[in-house]
């Protein structure tokens, strides 16, 4: 088999469930990744999650059975580059600014995609509601500490690459479907590995971090990236961008459950606003008219 059929975007429970599963998996993976930071650093952790995730997907999906056409290779390479960049930049930002603020700043990427992809006034209303919720969730509303400008710029840059990632993933996924993730993750791993080696050195291959690396690779890369590709090839960029507004809400929930962070009244209101925006976007999203066979 040398090619896969094009997957037409549809509005159905499957892509929505896949995207929600990806976001939950990322939160679980973040809990495991936090334990690796003292051992291999931020860039080392990034390299591990991408390399291990790429190996896992390669073993399961066997992407070599599907050869990308010459036309799709530029999109595939661009997808891998953006995947590596957004991860490296985001973890670099976490060195100097809090996680909640970094997530809020990075989220400008998918929100930009959601806004630019909108064609109706009601679409902008859901995006505006999501923005309001993210602002309420962000520590920017509550924190009195000055933010490091470099960390802020790195998080915003990660958001920009996240927006490009959405576009390139859909372009490449139109031909390769779920196999796009296996190829893109392999490209991202190759690009990120030198950064990880430069920071962590031999610690990257220490037996003591093997179990943690496997868990991080599974929950932070292999599983969520594959689930995201399933979603991206079956839903509009606008719906993807709005549904991912659940990420800050899930992050706040994970903080409460695993880190015992108590939500304030404003933060609870932010969670409600984000969930309402995601629900509204899902309910008002109309599937495209099927093309004749």
Coordinates of C-alpha atoms in Angstrom, one line a residue, residues 29-261:
X29 CA 2.0 13.6 30.7
X30 CA 2.8 17.0 32.1
X31 CA 2.7 15.5 35.6
X32 CA 5.3 12.9 34.6
X33 CA 7.4 15.4 32.8
X34 CA 7.7 17.6 35.8
X35 CA 9.7 14.9 37.6
X36 CA 12.2 14.8 34.8
X37 CA 13.1 18.5 34.8
X38 CA 15.6 18.3 37.7
X39 CA 17.3 15.3 35.9
X40 CA 17.6 16.4 32.3
X41 CA 16.3 19.9 32.1
X42 CA 13.5 21.5 30.0
X43 CA 15.1 20.9 26.6
X44 CA 16.2 17.4 27.6
X45 CA 12.7 16.6 28.6
X46 CA 11.4 17.9 25.3
X47 CA 13.8 15.8 23.4
X48 CA 12.9 12.7 25.4
X49 CA 9.2 13.1 24.9
X50 CA 9.6 13.6 21.1
X51 CA 12.1 10.8 20.6
X52 CA 10.3 8.3 22.7
X53 CA 6.9 9.3 21.2
X54 CA 8.3 9.0 17.7
X55 CA 9.6 5.5 18.3
X56 CA 6.3 4.4 19.9
X57 CA 4.2 5.7 16.9
X58 CA 6.6 4.2 14.4
X59 CA 6.3 0.8 16.1
X60 CA 2.5 1.0 16.1
X61 CA 1.7 2.8 12.8
X62 CA 4.6 1.5 10.7
X63 CA 4.6 4.7 8.6
X64 CA 7.1 3.2 6.1
X65 CA 4.2 1.3 4.5
X66 CA 2.8 4.7 3.3
X67 CA 5.1 6.7 1.1
X68 CA 4.3 10.4 1.0
X69 CA 4.0 12.0 -2.4
X70 CA 6.5 14.7 -3.5
X71 CA 3.7 17.2 -3.2
X72 CA 3.0 16.6 0.5
X73 CA 6.7 16.5 1.6
X74 CA 7.0 20.3 2.1
X75 CA 3.8 20.3 4.2
X76 CA 5.1 17.3 6.2
X77 CA 8.5 18.9 6.9
X78 CA 6.8 22.2 7.9
X79 CA 4.6 20.2 10.2
X80 CA 7.6 18.5 11.9
X81 CA 9.5 21.8 12.2
X82 CA 6.6 23.6 13.8
X83 CA 6.1 20.6 16.2
X84 CA 9.7 20.8 17.3
X85 CA 9.7 24.6 17.6
X86 CA 6.5 24.9 19.7
X87 CA 7.7 22.3 22.2
X88 CA 11.2 23.7 22.5
X89 CA 10.0 27.3 22.9
X90 CA 7.2 26.4 25.4
X91 CA 9.5 24.4 27.7
X92 CA 12.1 27.2 27.5
X93 CA 9.5 29.7 28.5
X94 CA 8.7 27.5 31.6
X95 CA 12.2 28.2 32.9
X96 CA 11.4 31.8 33.7
X97 CA 7.6 32.2 33.9
X98 CA 4.8 30.2 35.6
X99 CA 3.1 27.4 33.8
X100 CA -0.3 28.9 33.9
X101 CA 0.9 32.2 32.4
X102 CA 2.9 30.3 29.7
X103 CA -0.2 28.2 28.7
X104 CA -2.3 31.4 28.5
X105 CA 0.2 33.2 26.4
X106 CA 0.8 30.1 24.1
X107 CA -2.9 29.8 23.6
X108 CA -3.0 32.9 21.4
X109 CA -2.0 30.6 18.6
X110 CA -5.1 28.4 18.3
X111 CA -7.3 31.4 19.2
X112 CA -5.8 33.3 16.3
X113 CA -6.7 30.3 14.0
X114 CA -10.2 30.2 15.3
X115 CA -10.7 33.9 14.7
X116 CA -9.2 33.9 11.2
X117 CA -11.2 30.9 10.2
X118 CA -14.6 32.3 11.3
X119 CA -17.2 33.4 8.8
X120 CA -20.2 34.2 11.0
X121 CA -20.7 36.8 13.7
X122 CA -21.7 34.0 16.2
X123 CA -18.3 32.4 15.7
X124 CA -16.6 35.5 17.0
X125 CA -18.9 35.5 20.0
X126 CA -17.8 32.0 21.0
X127 CA -14.1 33.0 20.5
X128 CA -14.7 36.2 22.6
X129 CA -16.2 34.1 25.4
X130 CA -13.3 31.8 25.3
X131 CA -10.8 34.7 25.5
X132 CA -12.6 36.1 28.5
X133 CA -12.4 32.7 30.2
X134 CA -8.7 32.4 29.5
X135 CA -8.1 35.8 30.9
X136 CA -9.9 34.9 34.1
X137 CA -7.9 31.6 34.3
X138 CA -4.6 33.3 33.6
X139 CA -2.3 34.2 36.6
X140 CA -2.0 37.5 34.9
X141 CA -5.2 38.5 36.7
X142 CA -3.9 37.4 40.1
X143 CA -0.2 37.4 40.1
X144 CA 1.6 40.5 41.4
X145 CA 5.1 39.4 40.3
X146 CA 6.8 40.9 37.4
X147 CA 7.1 38.6 34.3
X148 CA 10.4 37.9 32.6
X149 CA 10.2 39.5 29.1
X150 CA 12.2 36.7 27.5
X151 CA 9.8 34.1 28.9
X152 CA 6.8 36.0 27.7
X153 CA 8.2 36.3 24.2
X154 CA 9.1 32.6 24.1
X155 CA 5.6 31.6 25.1
X156 CA 4.1 33.9 22.5
X157 CA 6.4 32.5 19.9
X158 CA 5.3 29.0 20.9
X159 CA 1.7 30.2 20.3
X160 CA 2.6 31.3 16.8
X161 CA 4.1 28.0 16.0
X162 CA 1.0 26.3 17.4
X163 CA -1.1 28.2 14.9
X164 CA 1.2 27.1 12.1
X165 CA 1.1 23.5 13.4
X166 CA -2.7 23.5 13.0
X167 CA -2.5 24.6 9.4
X168 CA 0.4 22.4 8.3
X169 CA -1.1 19.3 10.1
X170 CA -4.3 19.7 8.1
X171 CA -2.4 20.1 4.8
X172 CA -0.2 17.1 5.4
X173 CA -3.0 15.0 6.9
X174 CA -5.2 15.4 3.9
X175 CA -3.1 12.8 2.1
X176 CA -1.5 10.8 5.0
X177 CA -4.2 10.8 7.6
X178 CA -3.0 9.5 11.0
X179 CA 0.4 8.5 9.5
X180 CA 1.2 12.2 9.4
X181 CA 1.8 12.2 13.1
X182 CA 4.4 9.4 12.8
X183 CA 6.4 11.3 10.1
X184 CA 6.0 14.7 11.7
X185 CA 7.0 13.4 15.2
X186 CA 10.1 11.7 13.7
X187 CA 11.1 15.0 12.1
X188 CA 10.5 16.9 15.3
X189 CA 12.5 14.4 17.3
X190 CA 15.5 14.7 15.0
X191 CA 15.4 18.5 15.2
X192 CA 14.9 18.6 19.0
X193 CA 17.5 15.9 19.9
X194 CA 20.6 18.2 19.5
X195 CA 19.1 20.7 22.0
X196 CA 18.4 18.0 24.5
X197 CA 21.9 16.5 24.2
X198 CA 23.4 20.0 24.6
X199 CA 21.6 20.5 27.9
X200 CA 21.5 17.1 29.4
X201 CA 24.3 15.2 27.8
X202 CA 24.7 11.5 28.9
X203 CA 21.8 11.9 31.4
X204 CA 19.4 11.5 28.5
X205 CA 20.2 7.7 28.2
X206 CA 20.6 7.0 32.0
X207 CA 18.7 3.9 33.0
X208 CA 17.2 5.7 36.0
X209 CA 15.0 7.9 33.8
X210 CA 13.9 5.2 31.4
X211 CA 10.5 4.6 33.0
X212 CA 9.8 8.3 33.2
X213 CA 10.8 8.9 29.6
X214 CA 8.5 6.1 28.5
X215 CA 5.5 7.6 30.4
X216 CA 6.3 11.1 29.1
X217 CA 6.7 9.9 25.5
X218 CA 3.4 8.0 25.7
X219 CA 1.1 10.5 27.4
X220 CA 2.8 13.8 26.2
X221 CA 3.6 12.9 22.6
X222 CA 2.6 9.6 21.0
X223 CA -1.0 9.3 22.2
X224 CA -2.1 13.0 22.2
X225 CA -0.4 13.8 18.8
X226 CA -2.0 10.8 17.2
X227 CA -5.4 11.7 18.7
X228 CA -5.0 15.3 17.5
X229 CA -4.2 14.2 14.0
X230 CA -7.4 12.1 14.0
X231 CA -9.3 15.2 15.1
X232 CA -7.5 17.6 12.7
X233 CA -8.3 15.6 9.6
X234 CA -12.0 15.4 10.5
X235 CA -12.8 18.9 11.8
X236 CA -12.5 22.5 10.7
X237 CA -9.5 24.7 11.9
X238 CA -12.1 27.0 13.6
X239 CA -13.7 24.2 15.6
X240 CA -10.3 22.8 16.6
X241 CA -9.1 26.2 17.7
X242 CA -12.2 26.8 19.9
X243 CA -12.4 23.3 21.4
X244 CA -8.8 23.5 22.5
X245 CA -9.9 26.3 24.7
X246 CA -10.6 23.5 27.2
X247 CA -6.8 23.1 27.7
X248 CA -6.5 25.9 30.3
X249 CA -9.6 24.6 32.1
X250 CA -8.1 21.1 32.2
X251 CA -4.8 22.6 33.4
X252 CA -6.6 24.3 36.2
X253 CA -8.4 21.1 37.1
X254 CA -5.2 19.1 37.0
X255 CA -3.6 21.7 39.3
X256 CA -6.4 21.3 41.8
X257 CA -6.3 17.5 41.7
X258 CA -2.6 16.9 41.6
X259 CA -1.0 20.0 43.0
X260 CA -3.8 20.9 45.5
X261 CA -4.2 24.4 44.0

